[in-house]
Amino acid sequence: MSEDCIFCKIVRGIIPSTKVYEDDKALAFMDIAPLNKGHLLVVPKDHVETIVDIDPQLYGHLASLICRLAKVVQAEVRPHGMNVMQLNGKAGNQVVPHVHLHLVPRWEGDELTICAWEPVMGNKDEISATADSIRKAL
């Protein structure tokens, strides 16, 4: 746990939250500044700053929980779609340095812009070289 981390304070109960699920590894709660109705967050109880730092099994647990919650949100909130986001580092727009996954229900015409880019074809040789480097490191 981190003394200064807002999510660690929520996990410890120092800061109140609207919990929707809790187990020994994770906590899911409603976002207090929701992008849309039903926007919730899933965090590990242990303080881990980014995906680079987290144990893959713990991240898998969070992903499994997001999948379970998405099914319930779909049934209860009835969005037309959903976004699942996990941001890392300042350049990746991570605001709270504690791993967290967002589940954001979406409706057609909601005018919410989360991530917008125009696809531009990349350099095939550069893409292949990067893929080779990643494969070799695995």
Coordinates of C-alpha atoms in Angstrom, one line a residue, residues 56 58 63 79 95 100 116 129:
P56 CA 0.6 -11.3 -14.9
L58 CA -3.0 -10.6 -10.8
A63 CA -9.3 -8.9 -16.6
P79 CA -25.5 0.2 -23.2
V95 CA -3.7 10.1 -13.8
H100 CA -6.9 0.4 -12.7
A116 CA -9.8 9.0 -31.6
A129 CA 11.5 -5.5 -37.2

